[in-house]
PDB file of C-alpha atoms in Angstrom:
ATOM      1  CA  UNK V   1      -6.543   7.653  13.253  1.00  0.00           C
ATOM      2  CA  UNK V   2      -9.400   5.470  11.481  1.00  0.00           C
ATOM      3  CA  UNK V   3      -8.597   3.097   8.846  1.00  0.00           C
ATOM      4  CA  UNK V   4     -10.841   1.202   6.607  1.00  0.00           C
ATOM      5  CA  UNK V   5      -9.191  -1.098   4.320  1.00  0.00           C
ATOM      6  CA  UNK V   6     -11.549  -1.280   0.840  1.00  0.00           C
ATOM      7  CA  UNK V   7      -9.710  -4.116  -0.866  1.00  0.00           C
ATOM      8  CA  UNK V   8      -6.432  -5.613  -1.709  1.00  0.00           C
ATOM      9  CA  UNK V   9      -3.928  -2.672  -1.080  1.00  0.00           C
ATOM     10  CA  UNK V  10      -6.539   0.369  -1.028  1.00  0.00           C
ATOM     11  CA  UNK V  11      -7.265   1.655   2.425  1.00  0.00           C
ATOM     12  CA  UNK V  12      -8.863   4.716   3.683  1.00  0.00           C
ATOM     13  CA  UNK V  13      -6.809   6.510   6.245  1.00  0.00           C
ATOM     14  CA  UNK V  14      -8.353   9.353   8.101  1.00  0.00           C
ATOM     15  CA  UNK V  15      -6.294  11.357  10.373  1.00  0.00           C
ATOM     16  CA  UNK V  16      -6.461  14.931  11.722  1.00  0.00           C
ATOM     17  CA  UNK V  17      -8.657  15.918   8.888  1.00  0.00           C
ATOM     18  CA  UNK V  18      -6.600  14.445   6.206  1.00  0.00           C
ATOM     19  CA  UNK V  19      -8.118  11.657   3.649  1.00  0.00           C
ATOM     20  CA  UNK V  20      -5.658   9.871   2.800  1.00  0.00           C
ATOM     21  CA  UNK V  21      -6.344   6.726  -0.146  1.00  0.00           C
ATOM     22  CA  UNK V  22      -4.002   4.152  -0.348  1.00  0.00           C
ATOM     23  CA  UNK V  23      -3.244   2.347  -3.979  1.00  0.00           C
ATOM     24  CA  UNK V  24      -6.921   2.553  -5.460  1.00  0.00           C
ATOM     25  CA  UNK V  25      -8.731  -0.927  -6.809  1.00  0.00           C
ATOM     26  CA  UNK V  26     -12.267  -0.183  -7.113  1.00  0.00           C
ATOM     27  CA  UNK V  27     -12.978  -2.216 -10.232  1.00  0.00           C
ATOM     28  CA  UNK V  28     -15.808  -5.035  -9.749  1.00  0.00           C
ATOM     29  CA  UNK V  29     -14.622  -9.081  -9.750  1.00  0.00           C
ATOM     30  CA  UNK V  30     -14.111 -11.024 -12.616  1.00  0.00           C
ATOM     31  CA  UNK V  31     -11.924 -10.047 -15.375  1.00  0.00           C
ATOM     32  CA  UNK V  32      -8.580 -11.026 -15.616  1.00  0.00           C
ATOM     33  CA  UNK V  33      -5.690  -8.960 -15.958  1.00  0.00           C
ATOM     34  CA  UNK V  34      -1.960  -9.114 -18.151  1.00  0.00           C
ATOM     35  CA  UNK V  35       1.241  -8.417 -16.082  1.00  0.00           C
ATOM     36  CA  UNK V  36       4.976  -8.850 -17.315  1.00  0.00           C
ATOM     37  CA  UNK V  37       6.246 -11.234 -19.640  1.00  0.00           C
ATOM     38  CA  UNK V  38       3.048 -13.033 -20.468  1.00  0.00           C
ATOM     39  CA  UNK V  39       1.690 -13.367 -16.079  1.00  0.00           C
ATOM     40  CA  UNK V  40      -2.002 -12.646 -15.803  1.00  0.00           C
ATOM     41  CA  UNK V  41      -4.501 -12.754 -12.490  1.00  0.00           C
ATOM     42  CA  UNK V  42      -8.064 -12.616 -11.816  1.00  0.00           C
ATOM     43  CA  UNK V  43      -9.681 -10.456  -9.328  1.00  0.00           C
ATOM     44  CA  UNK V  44     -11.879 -12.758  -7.007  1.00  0.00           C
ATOM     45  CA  UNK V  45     -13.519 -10.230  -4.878  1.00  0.00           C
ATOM     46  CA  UNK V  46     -14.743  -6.499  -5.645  1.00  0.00           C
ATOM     47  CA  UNK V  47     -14.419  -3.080  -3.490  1.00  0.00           C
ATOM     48  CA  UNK V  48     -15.773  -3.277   0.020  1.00  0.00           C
ATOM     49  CA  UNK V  49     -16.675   0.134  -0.509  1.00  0.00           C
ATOM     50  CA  UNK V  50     -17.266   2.382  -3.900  1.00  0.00           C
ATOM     51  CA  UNK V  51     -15.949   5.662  -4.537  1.00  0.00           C
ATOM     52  CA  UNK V  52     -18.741   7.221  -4.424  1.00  0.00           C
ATOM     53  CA  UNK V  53     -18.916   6.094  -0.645  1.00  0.00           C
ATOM     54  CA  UNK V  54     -15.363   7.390  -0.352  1.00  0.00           C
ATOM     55  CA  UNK V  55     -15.645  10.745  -2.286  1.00  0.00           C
ATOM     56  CA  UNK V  56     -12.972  13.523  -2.312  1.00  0.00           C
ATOM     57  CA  UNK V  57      -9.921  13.031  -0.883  1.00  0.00           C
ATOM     58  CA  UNK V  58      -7.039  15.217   0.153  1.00  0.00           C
ATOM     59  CA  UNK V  59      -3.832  12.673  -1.271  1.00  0.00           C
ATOM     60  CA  UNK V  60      -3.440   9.295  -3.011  1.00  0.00           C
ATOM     61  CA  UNK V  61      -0.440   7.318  -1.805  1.00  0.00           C
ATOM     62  CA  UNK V  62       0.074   5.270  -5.059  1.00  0.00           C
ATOM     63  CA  UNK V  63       3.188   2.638  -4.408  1.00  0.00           C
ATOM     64  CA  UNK V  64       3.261   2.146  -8.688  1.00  0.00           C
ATOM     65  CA  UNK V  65       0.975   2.851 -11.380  1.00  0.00           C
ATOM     66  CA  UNK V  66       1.569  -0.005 -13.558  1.00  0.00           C
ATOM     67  CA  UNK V  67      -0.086  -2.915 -12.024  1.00  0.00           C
ATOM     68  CA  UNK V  68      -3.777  -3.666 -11.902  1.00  0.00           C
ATOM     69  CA  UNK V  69      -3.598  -4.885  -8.340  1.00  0.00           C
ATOM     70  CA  UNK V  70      -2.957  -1.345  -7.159  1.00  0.00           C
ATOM     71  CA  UNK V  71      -4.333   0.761  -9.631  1.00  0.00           C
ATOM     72  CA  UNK V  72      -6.901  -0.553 -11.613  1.00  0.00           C
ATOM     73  CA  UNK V  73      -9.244   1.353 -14.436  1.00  0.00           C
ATOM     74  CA  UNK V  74     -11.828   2.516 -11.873  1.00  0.00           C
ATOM     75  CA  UNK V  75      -8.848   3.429  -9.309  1.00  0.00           C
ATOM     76  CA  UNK V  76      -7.410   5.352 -12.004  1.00  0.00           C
ATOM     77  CA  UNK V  77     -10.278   7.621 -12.716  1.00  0.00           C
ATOM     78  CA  UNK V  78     -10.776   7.993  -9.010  1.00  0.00           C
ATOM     79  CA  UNK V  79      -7.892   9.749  -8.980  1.00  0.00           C
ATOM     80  CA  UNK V  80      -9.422  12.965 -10.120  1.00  0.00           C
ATOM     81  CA  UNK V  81     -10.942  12.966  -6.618  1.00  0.00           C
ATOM     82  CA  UNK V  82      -7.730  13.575  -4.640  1.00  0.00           C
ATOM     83  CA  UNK V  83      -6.070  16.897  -4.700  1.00  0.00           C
ATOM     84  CA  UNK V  84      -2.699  15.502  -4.538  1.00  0.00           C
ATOM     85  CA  UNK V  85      -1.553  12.183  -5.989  1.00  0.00           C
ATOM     86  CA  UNK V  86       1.885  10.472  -4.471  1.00  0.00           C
ATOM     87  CA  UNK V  87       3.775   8.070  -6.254  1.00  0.00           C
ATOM     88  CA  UNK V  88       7.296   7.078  -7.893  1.00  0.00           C
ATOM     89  CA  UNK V  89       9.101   9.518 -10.577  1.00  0.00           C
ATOM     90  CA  UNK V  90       7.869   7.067 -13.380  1.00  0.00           C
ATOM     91  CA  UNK V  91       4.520   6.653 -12.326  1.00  0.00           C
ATOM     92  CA  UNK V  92       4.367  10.811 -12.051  1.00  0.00           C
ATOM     93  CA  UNK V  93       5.594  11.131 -15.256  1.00  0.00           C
ATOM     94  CA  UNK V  94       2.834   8.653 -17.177  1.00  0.00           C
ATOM     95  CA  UNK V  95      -0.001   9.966 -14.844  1.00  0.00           C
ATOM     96  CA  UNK V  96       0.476  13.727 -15.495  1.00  0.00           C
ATOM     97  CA  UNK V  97       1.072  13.461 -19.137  1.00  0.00           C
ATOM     98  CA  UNK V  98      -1.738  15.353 -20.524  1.00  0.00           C
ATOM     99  CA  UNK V  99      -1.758  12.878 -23.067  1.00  0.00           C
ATOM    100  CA  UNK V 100      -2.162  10.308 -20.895  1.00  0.00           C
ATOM    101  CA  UNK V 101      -4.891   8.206 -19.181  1.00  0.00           C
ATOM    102  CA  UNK V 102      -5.477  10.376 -16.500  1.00  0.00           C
ATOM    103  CA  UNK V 103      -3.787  13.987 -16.602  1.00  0.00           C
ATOM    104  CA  UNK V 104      -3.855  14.685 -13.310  1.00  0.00           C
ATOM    105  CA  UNK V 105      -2.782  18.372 -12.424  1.00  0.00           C
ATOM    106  CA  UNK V 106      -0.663  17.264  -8.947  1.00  0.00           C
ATOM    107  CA  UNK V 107       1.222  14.216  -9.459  1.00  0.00           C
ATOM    108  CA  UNK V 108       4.378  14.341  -7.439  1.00  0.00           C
ATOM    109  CA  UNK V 109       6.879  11.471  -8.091  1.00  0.00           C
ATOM    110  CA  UNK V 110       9.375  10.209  -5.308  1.00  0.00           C
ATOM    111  CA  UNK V 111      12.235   7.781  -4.761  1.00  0.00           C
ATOM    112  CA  UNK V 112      13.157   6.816  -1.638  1.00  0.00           C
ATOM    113  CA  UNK V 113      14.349   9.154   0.524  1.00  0.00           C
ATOM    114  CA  UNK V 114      12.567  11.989  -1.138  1.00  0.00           C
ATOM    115  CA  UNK V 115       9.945  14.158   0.865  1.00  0.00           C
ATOM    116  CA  UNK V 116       7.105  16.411   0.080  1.00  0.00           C
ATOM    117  CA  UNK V 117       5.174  18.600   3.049  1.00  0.00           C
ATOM    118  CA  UNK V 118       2.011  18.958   2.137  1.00  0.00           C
ATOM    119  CA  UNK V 119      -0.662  21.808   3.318  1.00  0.00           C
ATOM    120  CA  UNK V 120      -4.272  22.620   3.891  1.00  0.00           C
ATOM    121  CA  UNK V 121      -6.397  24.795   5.572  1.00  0.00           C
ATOM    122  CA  UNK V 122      -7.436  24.034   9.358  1.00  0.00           C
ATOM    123  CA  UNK V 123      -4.894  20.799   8.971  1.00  0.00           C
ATOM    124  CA  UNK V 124      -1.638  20.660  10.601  1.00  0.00           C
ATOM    125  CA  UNK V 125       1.301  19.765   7.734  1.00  0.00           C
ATOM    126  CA  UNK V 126       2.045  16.323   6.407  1.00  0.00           C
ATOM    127  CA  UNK V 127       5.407  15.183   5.746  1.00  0.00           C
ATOM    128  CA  UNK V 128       5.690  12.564   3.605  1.00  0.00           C
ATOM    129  CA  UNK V 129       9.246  10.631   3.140  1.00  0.00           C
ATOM    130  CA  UNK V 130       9.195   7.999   0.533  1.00  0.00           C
ATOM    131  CA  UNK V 131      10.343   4.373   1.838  1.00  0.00           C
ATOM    132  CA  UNK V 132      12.601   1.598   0.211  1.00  0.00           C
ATOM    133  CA  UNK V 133      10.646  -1.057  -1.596  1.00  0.00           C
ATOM    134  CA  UNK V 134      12.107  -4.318  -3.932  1.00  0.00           C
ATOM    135  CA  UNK V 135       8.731  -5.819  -6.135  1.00  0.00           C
ATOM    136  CA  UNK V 136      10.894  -8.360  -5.502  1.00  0.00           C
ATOM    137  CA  UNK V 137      13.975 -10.261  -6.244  1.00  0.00           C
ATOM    138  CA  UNK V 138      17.088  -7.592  -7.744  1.00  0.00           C
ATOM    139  CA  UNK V 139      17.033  -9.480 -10.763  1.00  0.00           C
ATOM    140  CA  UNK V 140      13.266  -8.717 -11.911  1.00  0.00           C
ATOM    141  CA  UNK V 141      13.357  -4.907 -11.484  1.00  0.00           C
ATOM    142  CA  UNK V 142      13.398  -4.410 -15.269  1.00  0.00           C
ATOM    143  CA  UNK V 143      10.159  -6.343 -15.294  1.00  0.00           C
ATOM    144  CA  UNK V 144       8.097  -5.033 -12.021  1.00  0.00           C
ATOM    145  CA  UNK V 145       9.312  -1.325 -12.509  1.00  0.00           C
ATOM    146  CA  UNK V 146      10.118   0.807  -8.928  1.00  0.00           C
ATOM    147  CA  UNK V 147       8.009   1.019  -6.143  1.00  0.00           C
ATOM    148  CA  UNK V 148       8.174   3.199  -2.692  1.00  0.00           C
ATOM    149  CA  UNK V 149       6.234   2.896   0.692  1.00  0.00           C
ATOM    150  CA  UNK V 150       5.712   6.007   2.200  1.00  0.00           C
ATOM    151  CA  UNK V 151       6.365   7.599   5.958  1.00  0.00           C
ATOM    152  CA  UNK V 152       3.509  10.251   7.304  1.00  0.00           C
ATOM    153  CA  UNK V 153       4.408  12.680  10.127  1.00  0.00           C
ATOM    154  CA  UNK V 154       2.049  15.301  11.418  1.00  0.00           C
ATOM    155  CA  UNK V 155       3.365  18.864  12.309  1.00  0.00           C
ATOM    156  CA  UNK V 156       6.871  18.634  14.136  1.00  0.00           C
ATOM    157  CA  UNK V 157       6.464  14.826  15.478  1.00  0.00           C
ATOM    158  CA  UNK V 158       8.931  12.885  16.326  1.00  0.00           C
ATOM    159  CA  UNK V 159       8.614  10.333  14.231  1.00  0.00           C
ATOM    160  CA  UNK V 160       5.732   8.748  11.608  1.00  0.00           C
ATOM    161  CA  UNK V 161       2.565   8.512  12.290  1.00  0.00           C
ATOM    162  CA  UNK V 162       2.031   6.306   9.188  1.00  0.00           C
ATOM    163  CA  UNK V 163       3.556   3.937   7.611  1.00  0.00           C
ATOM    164  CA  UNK V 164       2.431   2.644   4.295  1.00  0.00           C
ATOM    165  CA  UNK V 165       4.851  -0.299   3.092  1.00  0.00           C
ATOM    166  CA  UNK V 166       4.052  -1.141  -0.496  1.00  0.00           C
ATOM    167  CA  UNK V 167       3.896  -3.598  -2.328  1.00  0.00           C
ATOM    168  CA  UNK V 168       7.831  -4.952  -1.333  1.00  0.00           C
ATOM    169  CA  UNK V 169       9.712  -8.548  -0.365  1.00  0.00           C
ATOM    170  CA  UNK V 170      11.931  -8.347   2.532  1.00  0.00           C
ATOM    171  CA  UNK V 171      15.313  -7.431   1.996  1.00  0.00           C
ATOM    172  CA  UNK V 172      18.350  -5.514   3.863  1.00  0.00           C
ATOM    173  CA  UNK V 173      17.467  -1.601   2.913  1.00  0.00           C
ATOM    174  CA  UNK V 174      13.754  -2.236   4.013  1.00  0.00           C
ATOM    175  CA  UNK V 175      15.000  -3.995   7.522  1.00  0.00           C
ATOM    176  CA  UNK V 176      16.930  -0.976   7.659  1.00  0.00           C
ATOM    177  CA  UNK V 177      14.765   1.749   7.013  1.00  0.00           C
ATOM    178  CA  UNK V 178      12.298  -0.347   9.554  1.00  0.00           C
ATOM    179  CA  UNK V 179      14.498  -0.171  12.458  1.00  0.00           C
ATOM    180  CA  UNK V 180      14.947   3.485  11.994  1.00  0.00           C
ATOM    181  CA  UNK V 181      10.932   3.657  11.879  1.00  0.00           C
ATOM    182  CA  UNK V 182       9.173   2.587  14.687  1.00  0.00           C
ATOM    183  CA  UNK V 183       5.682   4.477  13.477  1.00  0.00           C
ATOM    184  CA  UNK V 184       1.929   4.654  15.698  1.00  0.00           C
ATOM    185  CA  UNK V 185       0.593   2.446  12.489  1.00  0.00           C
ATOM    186  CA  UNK V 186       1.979   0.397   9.749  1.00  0.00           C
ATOM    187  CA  UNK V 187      -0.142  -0.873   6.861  1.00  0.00           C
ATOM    188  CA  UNK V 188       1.822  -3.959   5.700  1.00  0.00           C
ATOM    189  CA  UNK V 189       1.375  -5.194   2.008  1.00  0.00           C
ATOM    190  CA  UNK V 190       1.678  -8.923   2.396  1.00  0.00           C
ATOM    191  CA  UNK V 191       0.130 -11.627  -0.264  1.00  0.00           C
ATOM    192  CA  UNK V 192       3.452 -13.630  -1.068  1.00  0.00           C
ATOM    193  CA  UNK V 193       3.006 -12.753  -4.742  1.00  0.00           C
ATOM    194  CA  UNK V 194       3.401 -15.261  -7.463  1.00  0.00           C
ATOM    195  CA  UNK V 195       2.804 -16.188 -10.930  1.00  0.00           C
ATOM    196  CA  UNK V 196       2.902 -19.634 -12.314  1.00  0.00           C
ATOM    197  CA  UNK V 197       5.620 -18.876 -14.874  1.00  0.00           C
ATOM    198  CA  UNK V 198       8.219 -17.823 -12.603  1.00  0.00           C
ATOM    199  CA  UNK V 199       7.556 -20.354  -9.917  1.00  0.00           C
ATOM    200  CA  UNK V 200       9.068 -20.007  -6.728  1.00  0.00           C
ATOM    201  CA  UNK V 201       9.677 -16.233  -7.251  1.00  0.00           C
ATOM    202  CA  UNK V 202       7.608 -13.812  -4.809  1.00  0.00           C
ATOM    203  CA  UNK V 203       6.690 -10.780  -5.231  1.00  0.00           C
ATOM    204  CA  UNK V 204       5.884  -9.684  -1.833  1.00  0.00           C
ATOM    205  CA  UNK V 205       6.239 -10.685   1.721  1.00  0.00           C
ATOM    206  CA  UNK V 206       4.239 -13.734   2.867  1.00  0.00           C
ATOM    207  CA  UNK V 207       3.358 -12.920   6.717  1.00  0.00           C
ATOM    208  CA  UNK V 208       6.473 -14.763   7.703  1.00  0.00           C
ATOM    209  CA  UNK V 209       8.473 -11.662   6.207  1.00  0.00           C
ATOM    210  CA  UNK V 210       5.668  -9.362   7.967  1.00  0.00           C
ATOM    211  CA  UNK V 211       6.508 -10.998  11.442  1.00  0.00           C
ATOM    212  CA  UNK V 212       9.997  -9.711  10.854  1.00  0.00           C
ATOM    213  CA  UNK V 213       9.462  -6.457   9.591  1.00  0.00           C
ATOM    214  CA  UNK V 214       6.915  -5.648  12.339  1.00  0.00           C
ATOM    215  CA  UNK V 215       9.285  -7.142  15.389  1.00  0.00           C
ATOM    216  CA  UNK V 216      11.904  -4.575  13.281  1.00  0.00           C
ATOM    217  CA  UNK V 217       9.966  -1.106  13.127  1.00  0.00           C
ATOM    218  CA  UNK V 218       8.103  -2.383  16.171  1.00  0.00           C
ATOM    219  CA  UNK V 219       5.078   0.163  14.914  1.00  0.00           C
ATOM    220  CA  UNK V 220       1.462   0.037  17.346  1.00  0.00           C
ATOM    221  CA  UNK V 221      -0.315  -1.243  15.427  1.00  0.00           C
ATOM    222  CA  UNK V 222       0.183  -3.176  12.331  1.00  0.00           C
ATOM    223  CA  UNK V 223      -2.735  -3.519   9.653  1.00  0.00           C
ATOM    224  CA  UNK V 224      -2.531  -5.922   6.760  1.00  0.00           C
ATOM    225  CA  UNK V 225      -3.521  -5.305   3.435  1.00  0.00           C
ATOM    226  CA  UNK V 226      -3.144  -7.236  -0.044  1.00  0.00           C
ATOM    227  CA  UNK V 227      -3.982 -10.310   0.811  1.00  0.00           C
ATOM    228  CA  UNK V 228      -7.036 -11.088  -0.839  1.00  0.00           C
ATOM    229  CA  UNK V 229      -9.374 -10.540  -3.890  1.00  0.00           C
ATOM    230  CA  UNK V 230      -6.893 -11.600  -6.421  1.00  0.00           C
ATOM    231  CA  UNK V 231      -5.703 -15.308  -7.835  1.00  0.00           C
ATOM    232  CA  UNK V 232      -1.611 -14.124  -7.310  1.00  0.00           C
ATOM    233  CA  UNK V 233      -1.950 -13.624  -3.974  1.00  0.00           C
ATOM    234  CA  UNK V 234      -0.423 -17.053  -3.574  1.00  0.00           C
ATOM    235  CA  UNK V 235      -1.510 -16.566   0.490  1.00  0.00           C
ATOM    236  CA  UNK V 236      -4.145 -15.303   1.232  1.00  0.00           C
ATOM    237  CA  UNK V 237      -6.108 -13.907   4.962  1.00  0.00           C
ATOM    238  CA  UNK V 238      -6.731 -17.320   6.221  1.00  0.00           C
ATOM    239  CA  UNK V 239      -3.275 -18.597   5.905  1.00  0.00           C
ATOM    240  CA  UNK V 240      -1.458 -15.064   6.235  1.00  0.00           C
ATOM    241  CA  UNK V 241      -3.802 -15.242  10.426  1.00  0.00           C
ATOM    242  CA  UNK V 242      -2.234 -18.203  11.239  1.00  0.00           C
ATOM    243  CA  UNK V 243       1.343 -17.422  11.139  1.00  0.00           C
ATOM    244  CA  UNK V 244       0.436 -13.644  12.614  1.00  0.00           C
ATOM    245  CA  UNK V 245      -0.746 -16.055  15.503  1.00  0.00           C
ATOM    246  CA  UNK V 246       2.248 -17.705  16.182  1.00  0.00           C
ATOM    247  CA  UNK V 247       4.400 -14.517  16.245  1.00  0.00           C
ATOM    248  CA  UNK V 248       6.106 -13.487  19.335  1.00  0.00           C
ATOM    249  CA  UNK V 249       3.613 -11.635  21.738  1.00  0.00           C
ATOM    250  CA  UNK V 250       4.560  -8.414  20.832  1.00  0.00           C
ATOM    251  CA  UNK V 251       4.119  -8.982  16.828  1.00  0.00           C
ATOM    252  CA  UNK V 252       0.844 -10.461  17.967  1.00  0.00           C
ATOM    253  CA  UNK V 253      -0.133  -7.882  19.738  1.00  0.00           C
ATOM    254  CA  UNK V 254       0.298  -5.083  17.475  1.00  0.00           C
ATOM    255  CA  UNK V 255      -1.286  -6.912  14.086  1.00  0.00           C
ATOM    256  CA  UNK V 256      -5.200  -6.161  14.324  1.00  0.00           C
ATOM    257  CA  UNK V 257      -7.055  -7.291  11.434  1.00  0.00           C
ATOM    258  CA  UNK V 258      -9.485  -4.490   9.502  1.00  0.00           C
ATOM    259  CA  UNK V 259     -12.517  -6.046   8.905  1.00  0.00           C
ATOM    260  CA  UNK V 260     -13.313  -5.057   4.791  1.00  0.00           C
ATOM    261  CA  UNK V 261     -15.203  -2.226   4.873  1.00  0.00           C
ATOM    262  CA  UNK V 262     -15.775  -1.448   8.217  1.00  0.00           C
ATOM    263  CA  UNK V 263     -13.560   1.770   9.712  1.00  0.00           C
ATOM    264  CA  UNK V 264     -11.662   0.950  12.943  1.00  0.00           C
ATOM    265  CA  UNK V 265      -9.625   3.234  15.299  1.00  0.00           C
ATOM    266  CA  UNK V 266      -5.856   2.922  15.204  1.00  0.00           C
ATOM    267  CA  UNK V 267      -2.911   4.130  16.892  1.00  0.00           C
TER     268      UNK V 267
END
């Protein structure tokens, strides 16, 4: 498997002959962007790769349509590129729409729990299963909308081959889907979320919550992702390194770090 991690959450995964995008964000630095209940960031740092470098792909693993940070306006058009686009029942239903601001003709929306098997020529079949995810605490749901990670297994394996968590904080039904896991790679959305107005609040795991969750699904290898290029990602790769560091050998041995924009060989 070769990952290249583009930016914030978005990642190239290549695997078997599957291209597999995770949460596009190809839209250039600079412009700030509105989230719920008056919470804005900036994006600091650009795409380490375009889409044109990227081109077509075979699926987009989209953990929620309906903030910037994972699918921004050049992310959505780049979804005309992938043949199949993977997200929540919401997000399917507002990126089909022909209405809408994309129209795609294969959105497939999941909750957790739900799987799809998907086919193509001279590739064996991907199963994907739809993981638990909290955009954090149970309170704000109303406000951050669902969310699901997503589970890959090739052919009749055993168990994943993938793991994409989304954009989640810890919480019980994640340690518990983890320990059932135990996947070749995990890409881990850290970033310890947070907005000004609502203070202590996070959004998503800070790499203490990674530590955990790793040590629990105990995948291979462990690559992070969202934890840089925007101003809410209240920790960021420098800080989110150190902690990774002082993890318990095994944790520390399975995190490797994807430099942006450069592919490296996993699992």
């Amino acid at each position: 498997m070769r990952v290249t991690r583009i930016g914030g959450p978005t990642a190239l995964v290549e695997w078997e002959g599957w291209r597999i995008l995770t949460d596009p964000t190809f839209d250039p630095p600079g412009r700030t962007y509105s989230f719920a209940l008056g919470t804005s960031s900036r994006k600091t740092t650009g795409p380490a790769r375009s889409l044109d470098d990227i081109g077509d792909v075979d699926v987009v693993l989209l953990s929620h349509h309906h903030h910037a940070d994972n699918l921004d306006d050049s992310g959505r058009v780049g979804l005309a590129r992938a043949a199949t686009v993977l997200t929540t029942r919401a997000g399917a239903k507002a990126l089909s729409a022909p209405s809408g601001p994309v129209g795609h003709p294969d959105v497939r929306g999941l909750a957790a729990g739900d799987s799809v098997t998907l086919t193509a020529q001279d590739k064996p079949a991907l199963t994907v299963v739809a993981t638990p995810c909290r955009h954090g605490a149970p309170f704000t749901r109303p406000l951050v909308g669902p969310v699901v990670g997503f589970a890959l297994t090739l052919g009749d394996a055993a168990r994943p081959g993938l793991w994409v968590t989304g954009d989640t904080v810890l919480y019980d039904g994640l340690r518990r889907a983890a320990a059932a896991m135990r996947p070749d790679v995990a890409i881990v959305h850290i970033g310890a979320v947070k907005f000004p107005l609502t203070g202590p609040l996070a959004y998503t795991m800070d790499a203490a919550a990674a530590v955990e969750l790793i040590a629990l699904a105990e995948p291979g290898t462990a690559v992070p992702v969202h934890v840089e290029g925007w101003s809410h990602f209240s920790e960021q790769e420098a800080a989110a390194a150190k902690v990774f560091e002082s993890a318990e050998l095994t944790v520390r041995e399975s995190v490797r770090w994807a430099p942006l924009g450069e592919p490296i060989e996993v699992g």
